[in-house]
CSV table of C-alpha atoms in Angstrom, one decimal:
chain,number,residue,atom,x,y,z
A,1,MET,CA,0.0,0.0,0.0
A,2,THR,CA,1.1,3.5,-0.7
A,3,LYS,CA,2.5,5.2,2.4
A,4,LEU,CA,1.4,8.5,3.8
A,5,SER,CA,4.0,11.1,4.8
A,6,VAL,CA,2.6,14.2,6.3
A,7,ASN,CA,4.3,17.5,5.6
A,8,VAL,CA,4.3,19.6,8.8
A,9,ASN,CA,5.5,22.9,7.3
A,10,LYS,CA,2.1,24.5,7.9
A,11,ILE,CA,2.3,23.7,11.6
A,12,ALA,CA,5.6,25.7,11.6
A,13,VAL,CA,3.9,28.6,9.6
A,14,LEU,CA,1.3,28.9,12.4
A,15,ARG,CA,3.9,28.8,15.1
A,16,ASN,CA,6.1,31.4,13.4
A,17,SER,CA,3.2,33.8,12.8
A,18,ARG,CA,2.8,34.4,16.5
A,19,GLY,CA,6.3,33.7,17.8
A,20,GLY,CA,7.0,31.3,20.7
A,21,ASP,CA,6.4,27.6,20.3
A,22,VAL,CA,2.7,27.1,19.9
A,23,PRO,CA,1.9,24.9,18.1
A,24,ASN,CA,4.9,22.8,18.8
A,25,VAL,CA,6.2,21.2,15.6
A,26,VAL,CA,7.8,18.2,17.2
A,27,ARG,CA,4.8,17.3,19.4
A,28,THR,CA,2.5,17.7,16.5
A,29,ALA,CA,4.7,15.4,14.3
A,30,LEU,CA,4.7,12.8,17.1
A,31,ASP,CA,0.9,13.0,17.3
A,32,ILE,CA,0.6,12.6,13.6
A,33,GLU,CA,2.8,9.4,13.8
A,34,ARG,CA,0.6,8.1,16.6
A,35,PHE,CA,-2.5,8.7,14.4
A,36,GLY,CA,-1.0,6.4,11.8
A,37,SER,CA,1.2,8.4,9.4
A,38,GLU,CA,4.1,6.4,8.1
A,39,GLY,CA,6.4,9.3,7.6
A,40,ILE,CA,7.1,13.0,8.3
A,41,THR,CA,8.1,15.4,5.6
A,42,VAL,CA,9.7,18.8,6.1
A,43,HIS,CA,10.8,21.4,3.5
A,44,PRO,CA,13.2,23.9,5.1
A,45,ARG,CA,13.8,27.0,3.0
A,46,PRO,CA,16.7,29.5,3.4
A,47,ASP,CA,14.4,32.2,4.8
A,48,ALA,CA,13.1,29.9,7.5
A,49,ARG,CA,9.6,31.1,7.0
A,50,HIS,CA,8.2,27.8,8.2
A,51,ILE,CA,10.4,24.8,9.1
A,52,ARG,CA,13.7,25.9,10.5
A,53,TYR,CA,16.9,23.9,10.4
A,54,GLN,CA,16.7,23.3,14.1
A,55,ASP,CA,13.2,21.8,13.7
A,56,VAL,CA,14.7,19.2,11.4
A,57,ARG,CA,17.3,18.3,13.9
A,58,ASP,CA,14.7,18.1,16.7
A,59,LEU,CA,12.4,15.9,14.6
A,60,LYS,CA,15.1,13.5,13.6
A,61,ALA,CA,16.0,12.9,17.2
A,62,VAL,CA,12.5,11.7,18.2
A,63,ILE,CA,10.3,10.5,15.3
A,64,SER,CA,10.1,6.7,14.7
A,65,THR,CA,8.9,6.7,11.1
A,66,GLU,CA,10.7,7.9,8.0
A,67,LEU,CA,11.9,11.5,7.9
A,68,ASN,CA,11.9,13.0,4.4
A,69,ILE,CA,13.7,16.3,3.9
A,70,GLU,CA,12.8,18.2,0.8
A,71,GLY,CA,14.6,21.2,-0.6
A,72,ASN,CA,16.9,22.8,-3.1
A,73,PRO,CA,20.4,21.4,-2.6
A,74,ILE,CA,22.2,24.6,-1.8
A,75,PRO,CA,25.3,24.2,0.3
A,76,SER,CA,23.6,24.8,3.7
A,77,PHE,CA,20.8,22.3,2.8
A,78,ILE,CA,23.4,19.6,1.8
A,79,ASP,CA,25.2,20.2,5.1
A,80,LEU,CA,22.0,19.8,7.0
A,81,VAL,CA,21.0,16.6,5.3
A,82,MET,CA,24.5,15.1,5.8
A,83,GLU,CA,24.3,16.1,9.5
A,84,VAL,CA,20.8,14.7,10.1
A,85,ARG,CA,20.9,11.7,7.9
A,86,PRO,CA,17.2,11.3,7.2
A,87,ALA,CA,15.7,8.2,5.6
A,88,GLN,CA,15.1,10.2,2.4
A,89,VAL,CA,16.1,13.4,0.8
A,90,THR,CA,13.9,14.9,-2.0
A,91,LEU,CA,15.7,17.3,-4.3
A,92,VAL,CA,13.4,20.2,-5.3
A,93,PRO,CA,14.4,23.1,-7.7
A,94,ASP,CA,12.5,25.8,-5.9
A,95,ALA,CA,13.8,29.4,-6.0
A,96,VAL,CA,14.6,31.2,-2.8
A,97,ASP,CA,11.5,33.4,-3.2
A,98,ALA,CA,9.1,30.7,-4.3
A,99,ILE,CA,5.9,30.6,-2.3
A,100,THR,CA,5.7,26.9,-2.9
A,101,SER,CA,7.3,24.4,-5.2
A,102,ASN,CA,6.1,25.0,-8.8
A,103,ALA,CA,8.1,22.9,-11.2
A,104,GLY,CA,10.2,19.7,-11.4
A,105,TRP,CA,13.8,19.4,-12.3
A,106,ASP,CA,15.1,19.3,-15.8
A,107,THR,CA,17.0,16.1,-15.2
A,108,ILE,CA,18.5,16.2,-18.7
A,109,ARG,CA,20.0,19.7,-18.5
A,110,ASN,CA,21.0,19.2,-14.8
A,111,ARG,CA,22.1,15.6,-15.1
A,112,GLN,CA,25.7,15.9,-13.9
A,113,TYR,CA,24.8,18.4,-11.1
A,114,LEU,CA,22.1,16.1,-9.8
A,115,LYS,CA,24.2,13.0,-10.2
A,116,ASP,CA,27.0,14.5,-8.0
A,117,ILE,CA,24.5,15.3,-5.3
A,118,CYS,CA,22.6,12.0,-5.4
A,119,SER,CA,25.9,10.1,-5.3
A,120,ARG,CA,27.0,11.9,-2.2
A,121,PHE,CA,23.7,11.2,-0.4
A,122,ASN,CA,23.5,7.6,-1.7
A,123,ASP,CA,27.0,7.0,-0.3
A,124,ALA,CA,25.8,8.2,3.1
A,125,GLY,CA,22.9,5.7,3.1
A,126,ILE,CA,20.2,8.3,2.4
A,127,ARG,CA,17.6,7.4,-0.1
A,128,THR,CA,17.5,10.0,-2.9
A,129,SER,CA,14.4,11.2,-4.7
A,130,ILE,CA,14.2,13.9,-7.5
A,131,PHE,CA,11.1,16.1,-7.9
A,132,VAL,CA,10.0,15.9,-11.5
A,133,ASP,CA,7.1,16.9,-13.8
A,134,PRO,CA,5.1,14.0,-15.3
A,135,VAL,CA,7.3,13.8,-18.3
A,136,VAL,CA,8.8,10.4,-19.4
A,137,GLU,CA,12.1,11.8,-20.5
A,138,MET,CA,12.6,13.6,-17.1
A,139,VAL,CA,11.8,10.4,-15.3
A,140,GLU,CA,14.2,8.3,-17.4
A,141,ALA,CA,17.0,10.9,-17.0
A,142,ALA,CA,16.5,10.9,-13.2
A,143,LYS,CA,17.7,7.3,-13.3
A,144,GLU,CA,20.8,8.4,-15.0
A,145,CYS,CA,21.3,11.0,-12.2
A,146,GLU,CA,21.5,8.0,-9.8
A,147,ALA,CA,18.3,8.8,-8.0
A,148,GLN,CA,16.6,6.0,-6.3
A,149,ARG,CA,13.1,7.5,-6.6
A,150,VAL,CA,11.3,10.3,-8.4
A,151,GLU,CA,8.5,12.3,-6.9
A,152,LEU,CA,5.9,13.3,-9.4
A,153,TYR,CA,4.7,17.0,-9.1
A,154,THR,CA,1.0,16.5,-8.9
A,155,GLU,CA,-0.3,20.1,-9.1
A,156,ALA,CA,-1.5,19.7,-12.7
A,157,PHE,CA,-3.4,16.5,-11.8
A,158,ALA,CA,-5.2,18.3,-9.0
A,159,ALA,CA,-6.0,21.3,-11.1
A,160,GLY,CA,-7.5,19.2,-13.9
A,161,TYR,CA,-9.2,16.6,-11.7
A,162,ASN,CA,-12.7,18.1,-11.6
A,163,ALA,CA,-12.8,18.9,-15.3
A,164,ASP,CA,-11.6,15.6,-16.7
A,165,ARG,CA,-9.9,13.3,-14.2
A,166,GLU,CA,-8.9,10.7,-16.9
A,167,ALA,CA,-7.1,13.3,-18.9
A,168,ALA,CA,-5.5,14.8,-15.8
A,169,ILE,CA,-4.1,11.4,-14.6
A,170,ALA,CA,-2.9,10.2,-18.1
A,171,PRO,CA,0.5,11.8,-18.1
A,172,TYR,CA,1.1,10.6,-14.5
A,173,VAL,CA,0.3,7.0,-15.4
A,174,GLU,CA,2.7,7.2,-18.3
A,175,ALA,CA,5.4,8.8,-16.1
A,176,ALA,CA,4.8,6.3,-13.3
A,177,GLU,CA,5.1,3.4,-15.8
A,178,ALA,CA,8.4,4.8,-17.0
A,179,ALA,CA,9.7,5.0,-13.4
A,180,ARG,CA,8.8,1.3,-12.9
A,181,ARG,CA,10.3,0.3,-16.2
A,182,VAL,CA,13.7,1.9,-15.4
A,183,GLY,CA,13.7,0.6,-11.8
A,184,LEU,CA,13.0,3.8,-9.9
A,185,GLY,CA,10.8,4.0,-6.8
A,186,LEU,CA,7.9,6.4,-7.0
A,187,ASN,CA,6.6,9.2,-4.8
A,188,ALA,CA,4.0,11.9,-5.5
A,189,GLY,CA,3.0,15.1,-3.9
A,190,HIS,CA,1.5,18.6,-4.2
A,191,ASP,CA,-2.2,19.4,-3.9
A,192,LEU,CA,-3.2,15.9,-3.3
A,193,SER,CA,-6.4,15.9,-1.2
A,194,LEU,CA,-9.3,13.9,0.1
A,195,GLU,CA,-11.1,14.7,-3.1
A,196,ASN,CA,-8.5,13.3,-5.6
A,197,LEU,CA,-6.2,11.0,-3.6
A,198,THR,CA,-8.2,7.8,-3.9
A,199,TYR,CA,-8.4,8.1,-7.7
A,200,PHE,CA,-4.7,8.8,-8.0
A,201,ALA,CA,-3.8,5.8,-5.9
A,202,GLU,CA,-6.2,3.6,-7.8
A,203,ARG,CA,-4.7,4.5,-11.1
A,204,ILE,CA,-1.1,4.3,-9.8
A,205,PRO,CA,-1.2,1.6,-7.1
A,206,TRP,CA,2.6,1.0,-7.2
A,207,CYS,CA,3.3,4.5,-5.9
A,208,ASP,CA,5.5,4.1,-2.8
A,209,GLU,CA,4.6,7.2,-1.0
A,210,VAL,CA,2.6,10.4,-1.1
A,211,SER,CA,3.6,13.5,0.7
A,212,ILE,CA,0.7,15.7,1.8
A,213,GLY,CA,0.7,18.8,3.9
A,214,HIS,CA,-1.4,21.9,3.0
A,215,ALA,CA,-4.6,20.1,2.2
A,216,LEU,CA,-4.3,17.7,5.2
A,217,ILE,CA,-3.7,20.5,7.7
A,218,ALA,CA,-6.5,22.6,6.2
A,219,ASP,CA,-8.9,19.7,6.5
A,220,ALA,CA,-7.8,19.2,10.1
A,221,LEU,CA,-9.2,22.6,11.0
A,222,TYR,CA,-12.6,21.3,10.4
A,223,LEU,CA,-12.3,17.5,10.9
A,224,GLY,CA,-9.7,17.3,13.6
A,225,LEU,CA,-6.1,16.2,13.1
A,226,GLU,CA,-6.4,12.5,14.2
A,227,ASN,CA,-9.6,12.0,12.1
A,228,THR,CA,-8.0,13.7,9.1
A,229,VAL,CA,-4.9,11.5,9.1
A,230,GLN,CA,-7.2,8.5,9.3
A,231,LEU,CA,-9.3,9.7,6.4
A,232,TYR,CA,-6.2,10.1,4.2
A,233,LEU,CA,-5.0,6.7,5.2
A,234,ARG,CA,-8.4,5.3,4.3
A,235,CYS,CA,-8.1,6.8,0.8
A,236,LEU,CA,-4.9,4.8,0.3
A,237,ALA,CA,-6.2,1.6,2.0
A,238,SER,CA,-9.2,1.6,-0.3
A,239,THR,CA,-7.0,0.9,-3.3
A,240,LYS,CA,-5.5,-2.4,-2.0
């Protein structure tokens, strides 16, 4: 079954908006694990507007599930990953001023750069994943970058889901099949929600992991955090 990794960035946004330590990111992550999540995802950015580097260190010290650190591999990010040694690092090409991730890597143009970074993390025993658009050529080139997985950027699927879900999922199925064909593991994330997650998982049941933050935390405002985590897990369990 596809695993659920919960991105806790929005918990940090709420904390940072007021100062202090409420809500506490580590305590919330531990609760999310207790509610059934199989991983915790964080995406520290250079401006520390949500998750801070110290949050990453604190989380690694206490969580029992997989820690996935996402980010652009600038020198300080690379140093953090090598220090913390998470289960997985996801390389994302987001600009310093990006509100959120908005594109995948060009794994052809950046092949040698990504290969050097993936090799360093692989040698340290950290699973590497590259964030890509649902384009077969980009998936295939990620294999040549020595990544172990790709994460499909699912914003386009979510945006097109209500208008024509079959058309919206088609490039993702093709990209996912390419990943399986070349021997890459498969993750997915961005704008997946209670509305579209079941269909995504039904069409790509070999997806290893989905990373969900914004929609899940927004749903939790109305449904409660424990109930919401369970609802997302139910979306994935229904595809077995």
